[in-house]
Amino acid sequence: MLQGNATDTQITHLQRLWLYILCGLILIYLVFPIFIVVPLSFSDSRFMRFPPKDWSLRWYINFLTSPEWRAAIWVSLRAAVYTTLLATPLGVAAAWGLARSRLPAARALVLAVISPLIVPVIITAIGLFYLYARLNLVHTMTGIVLAHTCLAIPFVFVTVSSALSHFDIGYERAARSLGASQLRAFMTVTLPQISPAVMSGALFAFFTSLDEVVISSIISGGENTTLTKKMFSGLRDELDPTIAAVSSFLIGISLVILLLAVLMSKGRNDD
Amino acid sequence: MTAQSDTAPAGNAVPDDNTRQLAAAGRGETFRHFALTFPALLLIVVLVFGPVGWLFWLSLIEDGQFSLAHYQRMWTAAYFEIFSQTFRISLLVTGLAILVGYPLAYLMSQLPRRIAGLMMICVLLPFWTSLLVRTYAWMVLLQRRGLINDALIGTGVIERPLALVNNLTGTVIGMLHIMLPFMILPLFASLRTIDLTYMRSASNLGASPIRAYWTVFFPLSLPGVFAGAILVFVLCLGVYVTPALLGGGKVVMVSMKIQQNAALYFDWGAASSLGVILLAITVVLFWLLSRLTRIETMFGGG
Amino acid sequence: MNGSTGLSISGLSKHYGSFRALDAIDLAIGAGEFMTLLGPSGSGKTTLLMTIAGFTRPTKGHIRIAGRDLAAVPPHKRNFGMVFQHYSLFPHLNVAENVAYPLRMRRMSRTDTEQRVAHALDLVQLRHLSDQRVGNLSGGQKQRIALARAIVFEPDVLLMDEPLSALDKNLREQMQFEIRSLHDRLGITTVYVTHDQREALTMSDRIAVINHGRIAQLGTPTDLYNRPADSFVAEFLGESTLLPIERSGVDYTLSGQPLRHDHSAPDARYLMVRPEKLEFWEPGLEPTHNRFNGTIEQKVFQGDSLQIRIRLASGQQIVMRRPARRTVLDRIGEGGAEIALALHSDDTVLVPDGAA
């Protein structure tokens, strides 16, 4: 097995053993920190020792019985859902409009739509705070959702644009020749076929909102404190072990999202 | 050419000329397409462009009148040190990301799809895991009596625990973990497109495997490396959360200073002028990146 | 589905900057006519079809049907059926749902829809595939379903954009026959785009040869083949040899030899010779035929026929085609042998220069 050729240039697996070991270590580096959190959350100790000496559910109980943590989770989930519901149609509409327009300025508009990804978040965050202070949007759900939607639109836009660029415009033309207006052609023919990309865009939007720290720390607060703001201040001030339980909960969500994303990308590749 | 087209009223039939109506209808359609991007653009212009423009304006105002005072203050040693530290950390993380990301992306690009897919999940898992969760994990792993120090002492490599967190080391380890997927994903995509028959021809032409790699594959992979490196570097420049949590106050990057100026000292002039400089550097680097690749594809498209 | 209407195109232009993709096209397509747009790639034939369909907006000009100008009307309000090069069957719908799609867009009742879909699928003999997924179909089946979908809503005009180009040769010939017979049964006005001259000759009532965004010639297949308007049409449609000719007074000569001819355009520059129109010289042909002397350069056996390349005394090369029959084989000597050819004055076609 090890004597077999690994490459076209006749390097054997044995000769590349170092590469396999190195890559194995890199993969461990990537994945290990994520999985260490889960056992820690079941520890009985305040001190985050690994492996834990005694096991308990006390941090989960802490997490689920604390009104503050529960409120924070509720705020974050609501914000993520609203953001997804807002960013997905806006991103899809922008992607479709720009894919179909033959405007010379289309390229500049693409850059404008993805600009929230380019501007460092801290700049957007303090700019938003300055703006929200005048609009009375600080510490409001509306404020959080609008800000997160700005950050999420580029992800939806990029995934859907990419799917549209591979999508045969002939389908839309066929639908229009058969009597569908451009909008109906899109809704009845294009959208069903690019739905995996729209779904992964939506997942991106959901995750972007759920995971956003910087803007949330600055503009959320009061009864609308997001989970990330609460975690961030918790981590900065003291290592509250409840965060291990919260983290395990978030890892669970991530695994579900990753699973869905992998399924979606399978769907995209099959086209 | 023939009687057919010679009789055509080529442009001289005034009452019959519908050029303008058709052009107007064409503009209408272009506008309808364009209008589809309005809601998204409106939101971004109001919530991103507007406030950023406002900050730019603030950075040029001191005591109610136009002044470059905020920018002059950037020339002091204290600010210079912040920028210098930000750049050093970003360069270090970018360099490490190339060293660590390249071998993995290289191997993934050569392995069968199934195995490469499994490895891809390992790369994507951190990508899809909350930033705070990962940072938290590193705080736990790297602390004085954390798993890594325990393991090193247990195996006798060191006698006293190393200071791995609340300093530059911790910040770099944490940032590298966050940035690696941004290096590996575009690099993998670009390595995948390199035609391996080039390697066969190089072999056939007499190059040893190692020389074939360095003279053929490596040069072809450089655009992907540059693209990934610039992306990682720009993202590093704007990082806020990781140094704030893993730096233990010893690491101050530009983003953190901006936040401090604005939220702690309410010094909007200082915060905004720092922001403008950071943004300018970012935009220039993205412009460079756009020369190498389509930016959209760097964020999961393509 | 009778009572189809004709289509009238006038002064239709499409400019991209200074490039004229369509240059003031005038074309009247009769009710129930099968009109083919034929031309090389880049000639503007597809642009013309896309403009008729409404996907390309003309710079100026009119597309009229029953007196109504469609030039600025969006595609879905034109009521034209269209069959696309790559079928464009919707992969997320099954066969029956694909065919029902235009009826759904027209908000037709359920029972009517079912009835019409069944009828359309019967017309292409694929009713048994109603519930199939589109992906499982063969190329020929896909094309028939696309056809059924394009006619199920009784469009005023049927547009077809190189519908057979993705099929292999045998299937293509069979489909040509099927499309034509379907057209004859339904009497639907059809505009068909192809770059395949044989396909155009086989199927069309009339052919418009398009070149450089203009109509180079419009006519029946026989007209176009036998009386090409210029050297471009002569070369594009069928095999031909073009020999430069000179003008002397009212007459034309080929290397000094006067030509006996029945058809010529005013500014003729070439003699067009179709290989199959050349005959072996017989003494009795004198009054009606032109005589050409030459030597045989090459004989190529092509199965059913024999292609013979002949160098004329004037130095020009000419190609002759004869059935590979024993009597013919016996007549032809080896390479280098002398040969005398005859071309009937009616087949002696003199054409002007047409920019290629």
JSON list of C-alpha atoms in Angstrom, two decimals, chain B residues 80-235:
[
{"chain": "B", "resi": 80, "resn": "PHE", "atom": "CA", "xyz": [2.28, 54.22, 15.07]},
{"chain": "B", "resi": 81, "resn": "GLU", "atom": "CA", "xyz": [2.86, 51.32, 17.46]},
{"chain": "B", "resi": 82, "resn": "ILE", "atom": "CA", "xyz": [-0.77, 50.20, 17.11]},
{"chain": "B", "resi": 83, "resn": "PHE", "atom": "CA", "xyz": [-0.61, 50.17, 13.34]},
{"chain": "B", "resi": 84, "resn": "SER", "atom": "CA", "xyz": [2.76, 48.50, 13.38]},
{"chain": "B", "resi": 85, "resn": "GLN", "atom": "CA", "xyz": [1.51, 45.79, 15.76]},
{"chain": "B", "resi": 86, "resn": "THR", "atom": "CA", "xyz": [-1.61, 45.24, 13.66]},
{"chain": "B", "resi": 87, "resn": "PHE", "atom": "CA", "xyz": [0.51, 44.82, 10.55]},
{"chain": "B", "resi": 88, "resn": "ARG", "atom": "CA", "xyz": [3.02, 42.52, 12.25]},
{"chain": "B", "resi": 89, "resn": "ILE", "atom": "CA", "xyz": [0.31, 40.24, 13.61]},
{"chain": "B", "resi": 90, "resn": "SER", "atom": "CA", "xyz": [-1.52, 40.20, 10.27]},
{"chain": "B", "resi": 91, "resn": "LEU", "atom": "CA", "xyz": [1.67, 39.35, 8.40]},
{"chain": "B", "resi": 92, "resn": "LEU", "atom": "CA", "xyz": [2.57, 36.64, 10.88]},
{"chain": "B", "resi": 93, "resn": "VAL", "atom": "CA", "xyz": [-0.88, 35.05, 10.73]},
{"chain": "B", "resi": 94, "resn": "THR", "atom": "CA", "xyz": [-0.92, 35.29, 6.93]},
{"chain": "B", "resi": 95, "resn": "GLY", "atom": "CA", "xyz": [2.50, 33.67, 6.68]},
{"chain": "B", "resi": 96, "resn": "LEU", "atom": "CA", "xyz": [1.50, 30.87, 9.03]},
{"chain": "B", "resi": 97, "resn": "ALA", "atom": "CA", "xyz": [-1.77, 30.42, 7.15]},
{"chain": "B", "resi": 98, "resn": "ILE", "atom": "CA", "xyz": [0.18, 29.86, 3.93]},
{"chain": "B", "resi": 99, "resn": "LEU", "atom": "CA", "xyz": [2.60, 27.43, 5.60]},
{"chain": "B", "resi": 100, "resn": "VAL", "atom": "CA", "xyz": [-0.20, 25.45, 7.24]},
{"chain": "B", "resi": 101, "resn": "GLY", "atom": "CA", "xyz": [-2.89, 25.86, 4.58]},
{"chain": "B", "resi": 102, "resn": "TYR", "atom": "CA", "xyz": [-0.83, 25.04, 1.51]},
{"chain": "B", "resi": 103, "resn": "PRO", "atom": "CA", "xyz": [0.12, 21.44, 2.38]},
{"chain": "B", "resi": 104, "resn": "LEU", "atom": "CA", "xyz": [-3.45, 20.65, 3.37]},
{"chain": "B", "resi": 105, "resn": "ALA", "atom": "CA", "xyz": [-4.97, 22.24, 0.27]},
{"chain": "B", "resi": 106, "resn": "TYR", "atom": "CA", "xyz": [-2.33, 20.54, -1.87]},
{"chain": "B", "resi": 107, "resn": "LEU", "atom": "CA", "xyz": [-3.06, 17.10, -0.46]},
{"chain": "B", "resi": 108, "resn": "MET", "atom": "CA", "xyz": [-6.82, 17.65, -0.67]},
{"chain": "B", "resi": 109, "resn": "SER", "atom": "CA", "xyz": [-6.54, 18.64, -4.32]},
{"chain": "B", "resi": 110, "resn": "GLN", "atom": "CA", "xyz": [-4.82, 15.33, -5.10]},
{"chain": "B", "resi": 111, "resn": "LEU", "atom": "CA", "xyz": [-6.84, 12.89, -3.03]},
{"chain": "B", "resi": 112, "resn": "PRO", "atom": "CA", "xyz": [-9.94, 11.12, -4.35]},
{"chain": "B", "resi": 113, "resn": "ARG", "atom": "CA", "xyz": [-13.14, 13.16, -4.05]},
{"chain": "B", "resi": 114, "resn": "ARG", "atom": "CA", "xyz": [-14.55, 11.15, -1.14]},
{"chain": "B", "resi": 115, "resn": "ILE", "atom": "CA", "xyz": [-11.55, 11.60, 1.14]},
{"chain": "B", "resi": 116, "resn": "ALA", "atom": "CA", "xyz": [-11.07, 15.20, 0.07]},
{"chain": "B", "resi": 117, "resn": "GLY", "atom": "CA", "xyz": [-14.75, 15.72, 0.91]},
{"chain": "B", "resi": 118, "resn": "LEU", "atom": "CA", "xyz": [-14.26, 14.38, 4.43]},
{"chain": "B", "resi": 119, "resn": "MET", "atom": "CA", "xyz": [-11.26, 16.65, 4.91]},
{"chain": "B", "resi": 120, "resn": "MET", "atom": "CA", "xyz": [-13.32, 19.52, 3.56]},
{"chain": "B", "resi": 121, "resn": "ILE", "atom": "CA", "xyz": [-15.89, 18.91, 6.30]},
{"chain": "B", "resi": 122, "resn": "CYS", "atom": "CA", "xyz": [-13.06, 19.21, 8.85]},
{"chain": "B", "resi": 123, "resn": "VAL", "atom": "CA", "xyz": [-12.15, 22.58, 7.30]},
{"chain": "B", "resi": 124, "resn": "LEU", "atom": "CA", "xyz": [-15.76, 23.75, 7.13]},
{"chain": "B", "resi": 125, "resn": "LEU", "atom": "CA", "xyz": [-16.66, 22.70, 10.66]},
{"chain": "B", "resi": 126, "resn": "PRO", "atom": "CA", "xyz": [-14.67, 25.52, 12.29]},
{"chain": "B", "resi": 127, "resn": "PHE", "atom": "CA", "xyz": [-15.92, 27.84, 9.56]},
{"chain": "B", "resi": 128, "resn": "TRP", "atom": "CA", "xyz": [-19.49, 27.11, 10.60]},
{"chain": "B", "resi": 129, "resn": "THR", "atom": "CA", "xyz": [-18.78, 27.19, 14.33]},
{"chain": "B", "resi": 130, "resn": "SER", "atom": "CA", "xyz": [-19.40, 30.33, 16.31]},
{"chain": "B", "resi": 131, "resn": "LEU", "atom": "CA", "xyz": [-16.35, 32.55, 16.52]},
{"chain": "B", "resi": 132, "resn": "LEU", "atom": "CA", "xyz": [-16.87, 32.97, 20.24]},
{"chain": "B", "resi": 133, "resn": "VAL", "atom": "CA", "xyz": [-17.10, 29.22, 20.82]},
{"chain": "B", "resi": 134, "resn": "ARG", "atom": "CA", "xyz": [-13.77, 28.70, 19.09]},
{"chain": "B", "resi": 135, "resn": "THR", "atom": "CA", "xyz": [-12.15, 31.55, 20.96]},
{"chain": "B", "resi": 136, "resn": "TYR", "atom": "CA", "xyz": [-13.53, 30.15, 24.20]},
{"chain": "B", "resi": 137, "resn": "ALA", "atom": "CA", "xyz": [-12.10, 26.73, 23.36]},
{"chain": "B", "resi": 138, "resn": "TRP", "atom": "CA", "xyz": [-8.66, 28.26, 22.86]},
{"chain": "B", "resi": 139, "resn": "MET", "atom": "CA", "xyz": [-8.90, 30.14, 26.13]},
{"chain": "B", "resi": 140, "resn": "VAL", "atom": "CA", "xyz": [-9.55, 26.85, 27.87]},
{"chain": "B", "resi": 141, "resn": "LEU", "atom": "CA", "xyz": [-6.91, 24.89, 25.96]},
{"chain": "B", "resi": 142, "resn": "LEU", "atom": "CA", "xyz": [-4.16, 27.46, 26.28]},
{"chain": "B", "resi": 143, "resn": "GLN", "atom": "CA", "xyz": [-4.66, 28.60, 29.87]},
{"chain": "B", "resi": 144, "resn": "ARG", "atom": "CA", "xyz": [-1.93, 28.12, 32.50]},
{"chain": "B", "resi": 145, "resn": "ARG", "atom": "CA", "xyz": [-3.37, 24.85, 33.72]},
{"chain": "B", "resi": 146, "resn": "GLY", "atom": "CA", "xyz": [-5.00, 24.00, 30.42]},
{"chain": "B", "resi": 147, "resn": "LEU", "atom": "CA", "xyz": [-4.79, 20.82, 28.40]},
{"chain": "B", "resi": 148, "resn": "ILE", "atom": "CA", "xyz": [-1.78, 21.85, 26.35]},
{"chain": "B", "resi": 149, "resn": "ASN", "atom": "CA", "xyz": [0.38, 22.89, 29.28]},
{"chain": "B", "resi": 150, "resn": "ASP", "atom": "CA", "xyz": [-0.71, 19.76, 31.18]},
{"chain": "B", "resi": 151, "resn": "ALA", "atom": "CA", "xyz": [0.24, 17.57, 28.27]},
{"chain": "B", "resi": 152, "resn": "LEU", "atom": "CA", "xyz": [3.61, 19.24, 27.81]},
{"chain": "B", "resi": 153, "resn": "ILE", "atom": "CA", "xyz": [4.43, 18.95, 31.50]},
{"chain": "B", "resi": 154, "resn": "GLY", "atom": "CA", "xyz": [3.08, 15.40, 31.67]},
{"chain": "B", "resi": 155, "resn": "THR", "atom": "CA", "xyz": [5.36, 14.26, 28.86]},
{"chain": "B", "resi": 156, "resn": "GLY", "atom": "CA", "xyz": [8.30, 16.08, 30.43]},
{"chain": "B", "resi": 157, "resn": "VAL", "atom": "CA", "xyz": [8.89, 18.49, 27.59]},
{"chain": "B", "resi": 158, "resn": "ILE", "atom": "CA", "xyz": [8.68, 21.47, 29.93]},
{"chain": "B", "resi": 159, "resn": "GLU", "atom": "CA", "xyz": [8.76, 21.85, 33.68]},
{"chain": "B", "resi": 160, "resn": "ARG", "atom": "CA", "xyz": [6.75, 24.99, 34.27]},
{"chain": "B", "resi": 161, "resn": "PRO", "atom": "CA", "xyz": [3.63, 26.00, 32.33]},
{"chain": "B", "resi": 162, "resn": "LEU", "atom": "CA", "xyz": [4.16, 28.26, 29.35]},
{"chain": "B", "resi": 163, "resn": "ALA", "atom": "CA", "xyz": [2.30, 31.55, 29.01]},
{"chain": "B", "resi": 164, "resn": "LEU", "atom": "CA", "xyz": [0.24, 30.63, 25.98]},
{"chain": "B", "resi": 165, "resn": "VAL", "atom": "CA", "xyz": [-2.73, 32.94, 26.41]},
{"chain": "B", "resi": 166, "resn": "ASN", "atom": "CA", "xyz": [-3.39, 36.56, 27.29]},
{"chain": "B", "resi": 167, "resn": "ASN", "atom": "CA", "xyz": [-0.50, 37.54, 25.04]},
{"chain": "B", "resi": 168, "resn": "LEU", "atom": "CA", "xyz": [0.61, 37.62, 21.41]},
{"chain": "B", "resi": 169, "resn": "THR", "atom": "CA", "xyz": [1.05, 33.82, 21.21]},
{"chain": "B", "resi": 170, "resn": "GLY", "atom": "CA", "xyz": [-2.56, 33.15, 22.14]},
{"chain": "B", "resi": 171, "resn": "THR", "atom": "CA", "xyz": [-3.81, 35.83, 19.80]},
{"chain": "B", "resi": 172, "resn": "VAL", "atom": "CA", "xyz": [-1.88, 34.40, 16.85]},
{"chain": "B", "resi": 173, "resn": "ILE", "atom": "CA", "xyz": [-2.93, 30.79, 17.57]},
{"chain": "B", "resi": 174, "resn": "GLY", "atom": "CA", "xyz": [-6.57, 31.84, 17.79]},
{"chain": "B", "resi": 175, "resn": "MET", "atom": "CA", "xyz": [-6.48, 34.08, 14.73]},
{"chain": "B", "resi": 176, "resn": "LEU", "atom": "CA", "xyz": [-4.74, 31.43, 12.65]},
{"chain": "B", "resi": 177, "resn": "HIS", "atom": "CA", "xyz": [-7.51, 28.99, 13.53]},
{"chain": "B", "resi": 178, "resn": "ILE", "atom": "CA", "xyz": [-10.13, 31.48, 12.38]},
{"chain": "B", "resi": 179, "resn": "MET", "atom": "CA", "xyz": [-8.30, 32.49, 9.20]},
{"chain": "B", "resi": 180, "resn": "LEU", "atom": "CA", "xyz": [-7.25, 29.04, 7.96]},
{"chain": "B", "resi": 181, "resn": "PRO", "atom": "CA", "xyz": [-10.51, 28.23, 6.17]},
{"chain": "B", "resi": 182, "resn": "PHE", "atom": "CA", "xyz": [-10.24, 31.55, 4.29]},
{"chain": "B", "resi": 183, "resn": "MET", "atom": "CA", "xyz": [-6.83, 30.43, 3.04]},
{"chain": "B", "resi": 184, "resn": "ILE", "atom": "CA", "xyz": [-7.65, 26.78, 2.40]},
{"chain": "B", "resi": 185, "resn": "LEU", "atom": "CA", "xyz": [-10.94, 27.22, 0.54]},
{"chain": "B", "resi": 186, "resn": "PRO", "atom": "CA", "xyz": [-9.75, 29.53, -2.27]},
{"chain": "B", "resi": 187, "resn": "LEU", "atom": "CA", "xyz": [-6.39, 27.78, -2.45]},
{"chain": "B", "resi": 188, "resn": "PHE", "atom": "CA", "xyz": [-8.03, 24.37, -2.75]},
{"chain": "B", "resi": 189, "resn": "ALA", "atom": "CA", "xyz": [-10.33, 25.69, -5.48]},
{"chain": "B", "resi": 190, "resn": "SER", "atom": "CA", "xyz": [-7.37, 27.06, -7.41]},
{"chain": "B", "resi": 191, "resn": "LEU", "atom": "CA", "xyz": [-5.13, 23.99, -6.95]},
{"chain": "B", "resi": 192, "resn": "ARG", "atom": "CA", "xyz": [-7.98, 21.80, -8.13]},
{"chain": "B", "resi": 193, "resn": "THR", "atom": "CA", "xyz": [-8.01, 23.54, -11.49]},
{"chain": "B", "resi": 194, "resn": "ILE", "atom": "CA", "xyz": [-4.33, 22.91, -12.19]},
{"chain": "B", "resi": 195, "resn": "ASP", "atom": "CA", "xyz": [-4.15, 20.33, -14.92]},
{"chain": "B", "resi": 196, "resn": "LEU", "atom": "CA", "xyz": [-2.07, 17.40, -13.67]},
{"chain": "B", "resi": 197, "resn": "THR", "atom": "CA", "xyz": [-1.09, 16.45, -17.19]},
{"chain": "B", "resi": 198, "resn": "TYR", "atom": "CA", "xyz": [1.43, 19.29, -16.94]},
{"chain": "B", "resi": 199, "resn": "MET", "atom": "CA", "xyz": [3.16, 17.26, -14.25]},
{"chain": "B", "resi": 200, "resn": "ARG", "atom": "CA", "xyz": [3.16, 14.22, -16.52]},
{"chain": "B", "resi": 201, "resn": "SER", "atom": "CA", "xyz": [4.70, 16.23, -19.33]},
{"chain": "B", "resi": 202, "resn": "ALA", "atom": "CA", "xyz": [7.34, 17.63, -16.97]},
{"chain": "B", "resi": 203, "resn": "SER", "atom": "CA", "xyz": [8.20, 14.07, -15.93]},
{"chain": "B", "resi": 204, "resn": "ASN", "atom": "CA", "xyz": [8.22, 12.97, -19.49]},
{"chain": "B", "resi": 205, "resn": "LEU", "atom": "CA", "xyz": [10.59, 15.82, -20.32]},
{"chain": "B", "resi": 206, "resn": "GLY", "atom": "CA", "xyz": [13.02, 14.60, -17.70]},
{"chain": "B", "resi": 207, "resn": "ALA", "atom": "CA", "xyz": [12.20, 16.52, -14.52]},
{"chain": "B", "resi": 208, "resn": "SER", "atom": "CA", "xyz": [12.52, 14.63, -11.24]},
{"chain": "B", "resi": 209, "resn": "PRO", "atom": "CA", "xyz": [9.29, 14.60, -9.20]},
{"chain": "B", "resi": 210, "resn": "ILE", "atom": "CA", "xyz": [10.57, 17.30, -6.87]},
{"chain": "B", "resi": 211, "resn": "ARG", "atom": "CA", "xyz": [11.85, 19.47, -9.69]},
{"chain": "B", "resi": 212, "resn": "ALA", "atom": "CA", "xyz": [8.60, 18.92, -11.58]},
{"chain": "B", "resi": 213, "resn": "TYR", "atom": "CA", "xyz": [6.74, 20.18, -8.54]},
{"chain": "B", "resi": 214, "resn": "TRP", "atom": "CA", "xyz": [8.90, 23.30, -8.06]},
{"chain": "B", "resi": 215, "resn": "THR", "atom": "CA", "xyz": [9.16, 24.21, -11.72]},
{"chain": "B", "resi": 216, "resn": "VAL", "atom": "CA", "xyz": [5.60, 23.43, -12.85]},
{"chain": "B", "resi": 217, "resn": "PHE", "atom": "CA", "xyz": [3.01, 22.95, -10.13]},
{"chain": "B", "resi": 218, "resn": "PHE", "atom": "CA", "xyz": [4.27, 25.50, -7.64]},
{"chain": "B", "resi": 219, "resn": "PRO", "atom": "CA", "xyz": [4.41, 28.47, -10.08]},
{"chain": "B", "resi": 220, "resn": "LEU", "atom": "CA", "xyz": [0.92, 27.57, -11.30]},
{"chain": "B", "resi": 221, "resn": "SER", "atom": "CA", "xyz": [-0.36, 27.54, -7.72]},
{"chain": "B", "resi": 222, "resn": "LEU", "atom": "CA", "xyz": [1.00, 31.00, -6.85]},
{"chain": "B", "resi": 223, "resn": "PRO", "atom": "CA", "xyz": [-2.02, 33.05, -7.99]},
{"chain": "B", "resi": 224, "resn": "GLY", "atom": "CA", "xyz": [-4.19, 31.00, -5.62]},
{"chain": "B", "resi": 225, "resn": "VAL", "atom": "CA", "xyz": [-1.69, 31.54, -2.80]},
{"chain": "B", "resi": 226, "resn": "PHE", "atom": "CA", "xyz": [-1.60, 35.31, -3.39]},
{"chain": "B", "resi": 227, "resn": "ALA", "atom": "CA", "xyz": [-5.37, 35.55, -3.52]},
{"chain": "B", "resi": 228, "resn": "GLY", "atom": "CA", "xyz": [-5.77, 33.61, -0.28]},
{"chain": "B", "resi": 229, "resn": "ALA", "atom": "CA", "xyz": [-2.94, 35.55, 1.37]},
{"chain": "B", "resi": 230, "resn": "ILE", "atom": "CA", "xyz": [-4.39, 38.96, 0.55]},
{"chain": "B", "resi": 231, "resn": "LEU", "atom": "CA", "xyz": [-7.83, 37.88, 1.75]},
{"chain": "B", "resi": 232, "resn": "VAL", "atom": "CA", "xyz": [-6.44, 36.58, 5.04]},
{"chain": "B", "resi": 233, "resn": "PHE", "atom": "CA", "xyz": [-4.29, 39.66, 5.50]},
{"chain": "B", "resi": 234, "resn": "VAL", "atom": "CA", "xyz": [-7.21, 42.08, 5.03]},
{"chain": "B", "resi": 235, "resn": "LEU", "atom": "CA", "xyz": [-9.45, 40.08, 7.31]}
]
